[in-house]
Amino acid sequence: MKLNLFSLILSLLVATSAHAERVIVIMKDSQTFQAAHMAYKVKGSGALKTGKAVSTPVDAEIEQSLENLNTLIVNARNDNEISKLQNDPAVAYVEKEVFHPAPLPVRGWLGTPVKNTPTVPGAKTPWGIMAVKAPQAWAKSNQGQGARVLVLDTGIDQNHPSLKANFEQGKDFTGESDGSDFSDKVGHGSHCSGTIAGVLDNNGFTGVAPQAKILMGRVCSENGCSNAAIAAGINWGITQKVDVISMSLGGAWSTPGERDAIAKAAKAGLTVVAASGNDGTGKVSYPAALPTVIAVGAVNSDLKKTDFSQWGPELAIVAPGAAVVSTVPQGTGREASVQLTVAGKKAAVNSTTFQGAREVLTAETNSLVDCGLGKDTDFAGKDVKGKYALIGRGEINFSVKIQNAIKAGAVGAVIYNNAPGLIQGALTSDGSTLPVAVFMIEQEVGKKIQTTLAAGTEVKATLQTVATDYAAFDGTSMATPHVAGVVALVKAANKNLNGAQVKQILQSTATALGPNTQNEYGAGIVNAEAAVAAALQAK
């Protein structure tokens, strides 16, 4: 190809505009990319010349040069300049920046950061770590030592006590900073990072691969996760020669630029793991649905598919994705504390808090009043002013129950479940906060309180919301890092495996689950112990 065929790319000039549009320019081959890359390095104030050909100026600025993808990220002033790029014979295609929805957990929430508060990570190892048999694989994989995992997400709290020792480096690809601000303003990226490689501590908290290293590529902002940022993040992962890229993000589609980037990552030998999606449908989202990616669905602690986990023929494997406790930006996690007092005897009970309820950062104690299911008629004749309403779950929405309690003068509510276990509910959908404290306790405890109150014995409840550095989230986003962590263990055991080989090992060693008539579980739940053993045998 003659050099004048890519004259437009060679003439990209520095241009500053508040209205510039970010576009991805994929070159046809490495030769044309290198020419454009050289032009970027020596760009000046006038049109560049190549040999005897004088370039035609394009009013745009090269923001990033992605050497592993033969791709440029360009800020173009208008559609006319984008058309010039599209018509250049050296360009394979041009795509505008588009955004996938920002990744959020299905259930789980964070509060405003509170400093200088006790950290409460919990007294035991998160259930998912045990479910994937990570501890059984640690001896043969050195807990993932030597493996490096790139997390493409919302950022990370690099100073978190459970992340700091294993954090290696980070970059921001959103375009919102000069690349140096990869802090996590959402909590999603920090949560995923802790599941992958959280440091094993004395309280029992750990990630799947507690000796692996974490790299964070911030590709998601409040606007979502853009194709330009994702491509740049993957390019960085190839440059860094990471072992695995973990992507707890995606949507119903993917762009050519994203697909090309992931294909090049696979060609470079990297393993890419992505979430199947949280819409509960029989269609795997992208990029998880791409053939070289390990698509991950979610199961609960009973090893049953969660109601939100997407499935389909592309689903490779499943992992824990419900009530997953992991790291969040310091002081943003919330731990519920409920203590009951009956006849002078005190007892702490298991509990959760509700999103949209008033936070009780200093413990408050009040008497409980049985208010049935929280219907407006259940409050008739009940003196709940300045007290807590004891309410059963069921029949009407949580928000309606609490509004009825507020109207009756209650200062808080304790809701007991109508099924075993606990859930995290939401009282508002717009981010607002109601003026009362609301906690949930287990069904059996609630029934006992109800019986005690009916006998005429007073029951008091002491409620508190403790600010912590950890939180429980639900989502295929939470399942994905379990698999990424297992990949880290596998690669620590055998560095010579490429992405396709890792995928085959994970699927062939997974523990089958069912019924699986529509591939709801893929090959089954990932099994770290068996996968590491297979990786060692493949040496």
XYZ file of C-alpha atoms in Angstrom:
539
model
C 0.000 0.000 0.000
C 1.363 3.396 -0.953
C 1.794 5.902 1.819
C -0.591 8.440 0.276
C -3.479 6.004 0.891
C -3.373 6.839 4.586
C -2.619 10.525 4.273
C -5.639 11.545 6.311
C -4.487 9.634 9.367
C -1.003 11.038 9.047
C -2.455 14.538 9.105
C -4.268 14.339 12.427
C -3.606 17.690 14.054
C -3.761 18.835 17.621
C -7.148 20.468 18.119
C -8.819 21.590 21.317
C -12.597 21.705 21.483
C -15.088 21.469 24.320
C -17.426 19.720 21.879
C -14.970 17.147 20.519
C -16.377 13.652 20.099
C -14.401 10.588 21.088
C -14.102 8.019 18.291
C -12.230 4.760 17.757
C -10.214 4.484 14.548
C -9.134 0.940 13.671
C -6.383 0.775 11.066
C -6.285 -1.953 8.422
C -2.906 -3.319 9.417
C 0.160 -2.750 11.549
C 1.971 -0.853 8.765
C -0.655 1.873 8.514
C -0.971 1.977 12.281
C 2.756 2.458 12.740
C 2.724 5.308 10.246
C -0.133 6.983 12.094
C 1.569 6.275 15.404
C 4.744 7.988 14.195
C 2.680 10.935 13.028
C 1.165 11.157 16.471
C 4.609 11.314 18.053
C 5.818 14.129 15.757
C 2.546 16.000 15.252
C 2.974 19.752 14.859
C 0.977 22.825 14.058
C 0.704 22.213 10.319
C -0.189 19.438 7.899
C 2.280 16.584 7.938
C 3.974 15.359 4.787
C 4.703 11.782 3.849
C 7.156 11.280 1.025
C 5.897 13.273 -1.964
C 2.270 13.225 -0.815
C 0.879 16.198 1.083
C -1.706 15.103 3.607
C -5.251 16.405 3.766
C -5.822 17.897 7.245
C -8.330 16.374 9.648
C -9.382 18.611 12.526
C -8.911 16.107 15.333
C -6.635 15.148 18.191
C -5.178 11.728 18.870
C -5.904 10.985 22.527
C -4.456 7.478 22.748
C -2.529 5.129 20.504
C -3.374 1.466 21.172
C -0.387 -0.348 19.728
C -1.632 -3.895 20.327
C -4.919 -3.237 18.551
C -3.729 -1.130 15.584
C -6.188 1.407 16.910
C -6.310 5.128 17.677
C -8.681 6.894 20.024
C -9.344 10.288 18.479
C -11.172 13.427 19.569
C -12.924 14.727 16.430
C -14.572 18.155 16.212
C -17.585 17.195 14.110
C -19.218 14.570 11.894
C -17.504 15.941 8.803
C -14.090 15.160 10.288
C -15.323 11.693 11.280
C -16.454 11.114 7.685
C -12.980 12.017 6.442
C -11.539 9.358 8.717
C -14.113 6.788 7.571
C -13.256 7.436 3.934
C -9.518 7.028 4.376
C -8.428 3.836 2.559
C -6.015 2.956 5.369
C -8.820 2.800 7.928
C -10.705 -0.458 8.511
C -13.577 1.231 10.327
C -14.452 4.086 12.647
C -16.919 3.914 15.508
C -18.189 6.643 17.794
C -17.902 6.333 21.533
C -20.947 4.553 22.971
C -21.712 3.469 26.513
C -22.842 0.267 28.163
C -24.817 0.794 31.407
C -22.650 1.364 34.470
C -22.274 -1.912 36.402
C -24.332 -2.087 39.572
C -25.129 -4.998 41.884
C -28.624 -6.481 41.699
C -28.860 -6.155 45.457
C -26.572 -4.370 47.877
C -25.857 -0.745 48.607
C -23.272 1.587 50.096
C -23.520 4.570 52.394
C -21.700 7.871 52.564
C -18.084 7.255 53.654
C -17.622 7.437 57.418
C -14.066 7.824 58.664
C -12.432 6.566 61.846
C -14.990 3.851 62.507
C -14.444 0.213 63.468
C -13.929 -2.186 60.594
C -16.249 -5.188 60.673
C -15.288 -7.660 57.939
C -17.107 -10.565 59.539
C -15.855 -13.496 61.556
C -15.653 -16.032 58.754
C -14.532 -16.531 55.201
C -17.100 -15.479 52.543
C -19.166 -18.507 51.550
C -18.204 -18.259 47.897
C -14.520 -18.843 48.636
C -15.382 -22.197 50.163
C -17.940 -23.047 47.467
C -15.345 -22.847 44.681
C -12.879 -24.872 46.815
C -10.225 -22.175 46.697
C -8.445 -23.071 49.979
C -7.997 -26.657 48.767
C -6.091 -25.300 45.741
C -3.800 -22.899 47.584
C -0.968 -25.277 48.448
C -0.418 -26.331 44.825
C -0.820 -22.807 43.425
C 0.975 -20.778 46.116
C -2.296 -18.905 46.656
C -1.949 -17.380 43.201
C 1.513 -15.916 43.742
C 2.966 -14.661 40.475
C -0.406 -14.332 38.741
C -1.601 -10.878 37.657
C -5.248 -9.963 37.145
C -6.500 -6.887 35.304
C -9.927 -5.777 36.508
C -11.778 -3.507 34.062
C -14.373 -1.779 36.200
C -15.272 1.385 38.153
C -11.924 1.793 39.916
C -10.445 0.624 43.196
C -9.727 1.780 46.732
C -6.016 1.012 46.531
C -5.488 1.787 50.227
C -8.121 -0.648 51.488
C -6.546 -2.880 54.168
C -7.606 -6.023 52.293
C -6.377 -4.769 48.904
C -3.314 -2.598 49.486
C -0.726 -5.391 49.687
C -1.911 -7.000 46.449
C -2.557 -3.861 44.413
C 0.074 -3.348 41.710
C -1.027 -0.403 39.556
C -3.995 1.302 37.944
C -5.012 3.618 35.111
C -8.088 5.620 34.185
C -9.325 5.133 30.609
C -12.614 7.040 30.881
C -11.157 10.323 29.654
C -12.250 12.055 32.853
C -8.677 12.477 34.103
C -5.120 12.376 32.828
C -5.198 8.646 33.483
C -4.025 8.807 37.070
C -7.380 8.906 38.906
C -8.605 5.325 39.116
C -10.283 5.769 42.510
C -13.580 3.966 43.003
C -16.545 6.286 43.500
C -19.094 3.495 43.081
C -17.679 0.516 44.989
C -18.256 -2.077 42.264
C -14.625 -2.381 41.164
C -13.310 -2.586 44.718
C -15.833 -5.321 45.514
C -14.799 -7.410 42.504
C -11.107 -6.909 43.307
C -11.522 -8.193 46.851
C -13.181 -11.377 45.660
C -10.314 -12.023 43.253
C -7.304 -11.275 45.441
C -8.318 -9.916 48.821
C -5.592 -10.430 51.420
C -6.145 -13.350 53.796
C -6.557 -11.833 57.270
C -7.072 -13.001 60.842
C -10.835 -12.478 60.659
C -11.111 -15.030 57.876
C -11.719 -12.645 54.997
C -9.876 -13.568 51.808
C -10.066 -13.492 48.066
C -9.936 -16.588 45.865
C -6.239 -15.984 45.105
C -4.871 -14.059 48.118
C -1.318 -13.822 46.745
C -2.202 -12.683 43.211
C -1.685 -9.095 42.062
C -4.444 -6.714 40.997
C -4.235 -4.137 38.218
C -7.211 -1.800 37.873
C -8.320 -0.291 34.605
C -11.064 2.237 35.293
C -13.270 1.967 32.210
C -16.631 2.808 33.807
C -17.830 6.197 35.018
C -21.258 7.429 36.064
C -22.096 7.636 32.347
C -21.380 3.936 31.909
C -18.598 1.899 30.315
C -17.552 3.115 26.882
C -16.235 1.081 23.967
C -13.239 3.425 23.761
C -12.342 2.917 27.416
C -12.816 -0.854 27.208
C -10.597 -1.117 24.115
C -7.914 0.997 25.794
C -8.102 -1.110 28.943
C -7.722 -4.362 27.019
C -4.787 -2.906 25.090
C -3.109 -2.087 28.410
C -3.716 -5.632 29.614
C -1.974 -7.032 26.538
C 0.958 -4.659 27.054
C 1.193 -5.644 30.711
C 1.019 -9.346 29.790
C -1.514 -10.024 32.523
C -2.806 -13.555 33.022
C -6.504 -12.750 33.078
C -8.837 -9.835 32.403
C -11.961 -9.724 34.583
C -14.938 -7.816 33.144
C -18.008 -7.576 35.372
C -19.724 -5.364 32.820
C -21.515 -5.476 29.492
C -24.886 -5.311 27.804
C -27.067 -6.594 24.992
C -24.539 -5.719 22.287
C -20.867 -5.172 21.604
C -19.101 -2.984 19.075
C -16.596 -4.067 16.401
C -13.862 -2.275 18.337
C -14.624 -4.228 21.504
C -14.813 -7.543 19.657
C -11.543 -6.835 17.881
C -9.827 -5.947 21.167
C -10.998 -9.141 22.867
C -9.951 -11.239 19.868
C -6.471 -9.732 20.030
C -6.314 -10.416 23.781
C -7.118 -14.064 23.094
C -4.491 -14.187 20.345
C -1.969 -12.839 22.860
C -2.784 -15.769 25.162
C -4.805 -13.857 27.758
C -7.870 -15.304 29.471
C -10.924 -13.023 29.476
C -13.740 -13.610 31.977
C -17.050 -11.697 31.826
C -20.473 -11.605 33.487
C -23.415 -13.276 31.738
C -25.775 -10.458 32.768
C -28.470 -9.739 35.348
C -31.703 -9.620 33.316
C -32.715 -13.197 34.121
C -33.211 -14.078 30.454
C -32.034 -16.946 28.276
C -29.577 -14.801 26.378
C -25.995 -14.183 27.489
C -24.890 -10.547 27.350
C -21.753 -9.173 25.705
C -18.786 -9.385 25.887
C -19.453 -12.642 27.772
C -21.177 -14.164 24.720
C -18.074 -13.833 22.530
C -16.499 -17.237 21.755
C -13.097 -16.655 23.372
C -14.578 -15.263 26.608
C -15.484 -17.314 29.693
C -19.134 -16.367 30.346
C -20.030 -16.609 34.049
C -23.484 -17.035 35.581
C -24.464 -16.803 39.244
C -25.668 -19.279 41.870
C -26.758 -18.749 45.473
C -25.491 -20.482 48.605
C -27.777 -23.440 47.849
C -25.960 -23.726 44.486
C -29.166 -22.879 42.623
C -29.263 -20.427 39.740
C -30.177 -16.956 40.941
C -33.312 -15.349 39.540
C -31.273 -12.663 37.767
C -28.538 -14.777 36.144
C -28.674 -14.874 32.341
C -28.050 -18.163 30.557
C -27.826 -19.637 27.096
C -25.555 -21.712 24.869
C -22.595 -19.364 25.423
C -22.652 -19.740 29.224
C -19.423 -21.483 30.215
C -19.622 -21.825 33.971
C -21.252 -20.516 37.157
C -19.933 -19.185 40.460
C -21.233 -17.653 43.703
C -23.163 -14.455 42.984
C -25.587 -13.910 45.886
C -24.836 -12.318 49.263
C -21.163 -12.091 48.326
C -19.214 -10.197 50.990
C -16.189 -8.304 49.718
C -14.245 -5.067 49.923
C -15.755 -1.642 49.249
C -14.270 1.866 49.574
C -13.392 2.369 53.209
C -16.260 3.474 55.420
C -18.979 2.940 52.790
C -20.042 -0.559 53.825
C -22.831 -1.044 56.313
C -23.167 -3.785 58.921
C -26.532 -4.120 60.650
C -26.607 -4.606 64.414
C -29.797 -5.580 66.273
C -29.770 -6.426 69.979
C -32.928 -7.534 71.795
C -33.590 -7.042 75.511
C -36.216 -9.153 77.321
C -36.544 -9.143 81.113
C -33.059 -7.692 81.457
C -31.431 -10.305 79.232
C -29.750 -9.164 76.015
C -29.135 -11.102 72.819
C -27.724 -10.088 69.439
C -29.578 -11.443 66.397
C -28.740 -11.678 62.711
C -29.976 -8.717 60.720
C -29.701 -6.601 57.586
C -30.469 -2.985 56.801
C -32.638 -1.459 54.088
C -31.568 0.891 51.334
C -33.368 4.194 51.734
C -33.734 3.930 55.523
C -32.250 6.398 57.998
C -28.791 5.339 59.109
C -28.331 4.811 62.833
C -24.620 5.390 63.331
C -25.115 5.747 67.095
C -27.081 2.944 68.769
C -30.725 3.713 69.599
C -33.025 1.688 71.887
C -36.836 1.642 71.858
C -39.707 -0.695 72.671
C -41.203 -2.928 69.983
C -44.908 -2.971 69.144
C -46.454 -5.798 67.102
C -48.020 -4.217 64.014
C -48.930 -7.310 62.017
C -48.061 -7.042 58.329
C -47.810 -3.269 58.437
C -51.138 -2.533 56.736
C -52.809 0.716 57.722
C -55.471 -1.258 59.620
C -52.759 -3.087 61.601
C -51.810 0.196 63.276
C -55.343 0.924 64.493
C -55.380 1.261 68.282
C -51.612 0.715 68.538
C -49.422 3.194 70.426
C -46.244 3.283 68.335
C -45.269 6.914 68.820
C -41.573 7.071 69.631
C -41.331 3.268 69.359
C -40.321 0.601 66.828
C -42.967 -1.227 64.819
C -42.490 -5.002 64.547
C -43.766 -5.926 61.087
C -43.990 -9.202 59.204
C -42.890 -9.446 55.597
C -45.559 -10.164 52.993
C -48.693 -9.026 51.083
C -47.690 -5.375 50.613
C -44.453 -3.656 49.605
C -41.834 -2.739 52.182
C -42.198 0.929 51.286
C -45.953 0.863 51.983
C -45.405 -0.832 55.350
C -42.910 1.830 56.371
C -45.059 4.729 55.178
C -47.878 3.368 57.350
C -45.493 3.125 60.315
C -44.371 6.721 59.790
C -47.985 7.934 59.694
C -48.619 6.140 62.992
C -45.659 7.906 64.628
C -43.105 5.080 64.754
C -39.439 6.120 64.747
C -38.301 2.859 63.225
C -39.310 -0.618 62.161
C -38.017 -4.147 62.549
C -39.290 -6.389 59.754
C -39.084 -10.152 60.176
C -38.780 -12.359 57.116
C -41.484 -14.768 55.943
C -38.907 -17.325 54.811
C -35.614 -18.650 56.199
C -32.640 -16.299 56.011
C -32.401 -12.581 55.360
C -32.659 -10.262 52.377
C -31.598 -6.690 51.670
C -34.608 -4.653 50.607
C -35.011 -1.179 49.121
C -37.468 1.400 50.414
C -36.905 4.061 47.760
C -35.942 3.981 44.097
C -34.753 7.557 43.648
C -31.897 7.604 46.147
C -33.912 9.436 48.801
C -33.835 8.517 52.496
C -36.849 7.990 54.748
C -36.766 9.515 58.265
C -36.937 6.163 60.089
C -34.552 3.292 60.797
C -35.538 -0.036 59.213
C -33.895 -3.407 59.868
C -34.734 -7.016 58.977
C -34.422 -10.014 61.282
C -34.980 -13.711 60.670
C -38.446 -15.269 60.601
C -38.004 -17.480 63.661
C -36.772 -14.590 65.806
C -39.637 -12.366 64.686
C -42.232 -14.992 65.583
C -40.708 -15.411 69.061
C -40.847 -11.649 69.637
C -44.476 -11.644 68.512
C -45.321 -14.412 71.013
C -43.473 -12.635 73.823
C -45.296 -9.357 73.168
C -48.650 -11.159 73.056
C -47.915 -12.497 76.560
C -47.548 -8.922 77.820
C -43.751 -8.901 78.175
C -41.873 -5.845 76.920
C -39.233 -6.364 74.243
C -36.738 -3.625 73.448
C -34.549 -3.413 70.372
C -31.225 -1.620 70.105
C -30.504 -0.742 66.488
C -27.261 0.441 64.941
C -25.796 0.761 61.456
C -22.045 0.181 61.725
C -19.876 1.724 59.009
C -17.458 -0.873 57.618
C -15.066 -1.485 54.745
C -17.021 -4.494 53.443
C -20.473 -5.148 51.962
C -22.627 -7.949 50.566
C -23.661 -7.629 46.905
C -25.650 -9.804 44.500
C -25.037 -10.113 40.761
C -23.235 -11.983 38.010
C -20.692 -9.205 38.554
C -19.918 -10.915 41.856
C -19.719 -14.384 40.278
C -17.233 -13.290 37.614
C -14.351 -12.407 39.988
C -14.630 -15.832 41.628
C -13.794 -17.357 38.248
C -11.085 -14.758 37.560
C -9.536 -15.680 40.900
C -9.572 -19.367 39.999
C -7.899 -18.509 36.686
C -5.188 -16.735 38.700
C -4.631 -19.918 40.721
C -4.512 -21.993 37.531
C -1.998 -19.651 35.874
C 0.116 -19.582 39.034
C 0.287 -23.368 38.767
C 1.027 -23.408 35.025
C 2.078 -20.192 33.278
C 2.229 -21.861 29.868
C -1.535 -22.204 29.453
C -3.278 -19.887 26.988
C -6.816 -18.582 27.295
C -8.432 -21.387 25.310
C -6.664 -24.020 27.392
C -7.689 -22.335 30.645
C -11.324 -22.225 29.529
C -11.219 -25.911 28.638
C -9.699 -26.814 32.012
C -12.272 -24.805 33.965
C -15.179 -26.367 32.105
C -13.861 -29.926 32.206
C -13.206 -29.766 35.969
C -16.357 -27.884 37.021
C -18.832 -29.586 39.350
C -22.032 -30.216 37.399
C -25.263 -28.643 38.662
C -28.829 -28.960 37.461
C -31.364 -29.288 36.098
C -29.435 -27.894 33.170
C -31.741 -28.451 30.201
C -31.154 -24.961 28.785
C -27.524 -24.618 29.877
C -28.549 -22.534 32.878
C -25.410 -23.683 34.710
C -22.973 -24.118 31.834
C -20.449 -26.800 32.784
C -21.310 -26.270 36.466
C -19.739 -24.407 39.383
C -16.044 -23.641 39.007
C -13.828 -25.973 41.059
C -10.464 -24.438 41.955
C -9.020 -27.614 43.462
C -9.724 -29.729 40.388
C -8.749 -26.969 37.958
C -5.337 -26.430 39.547
C -4.708 -30.181 39.586
C -5.534 -30.348 35.869
C -3.287 -27.363 35.155
C -0.362 -29.099 36.833
C -0.997 -32.277 34.855
C -0.906 -30.241 31.639
C 2.697 -29.146 32.259
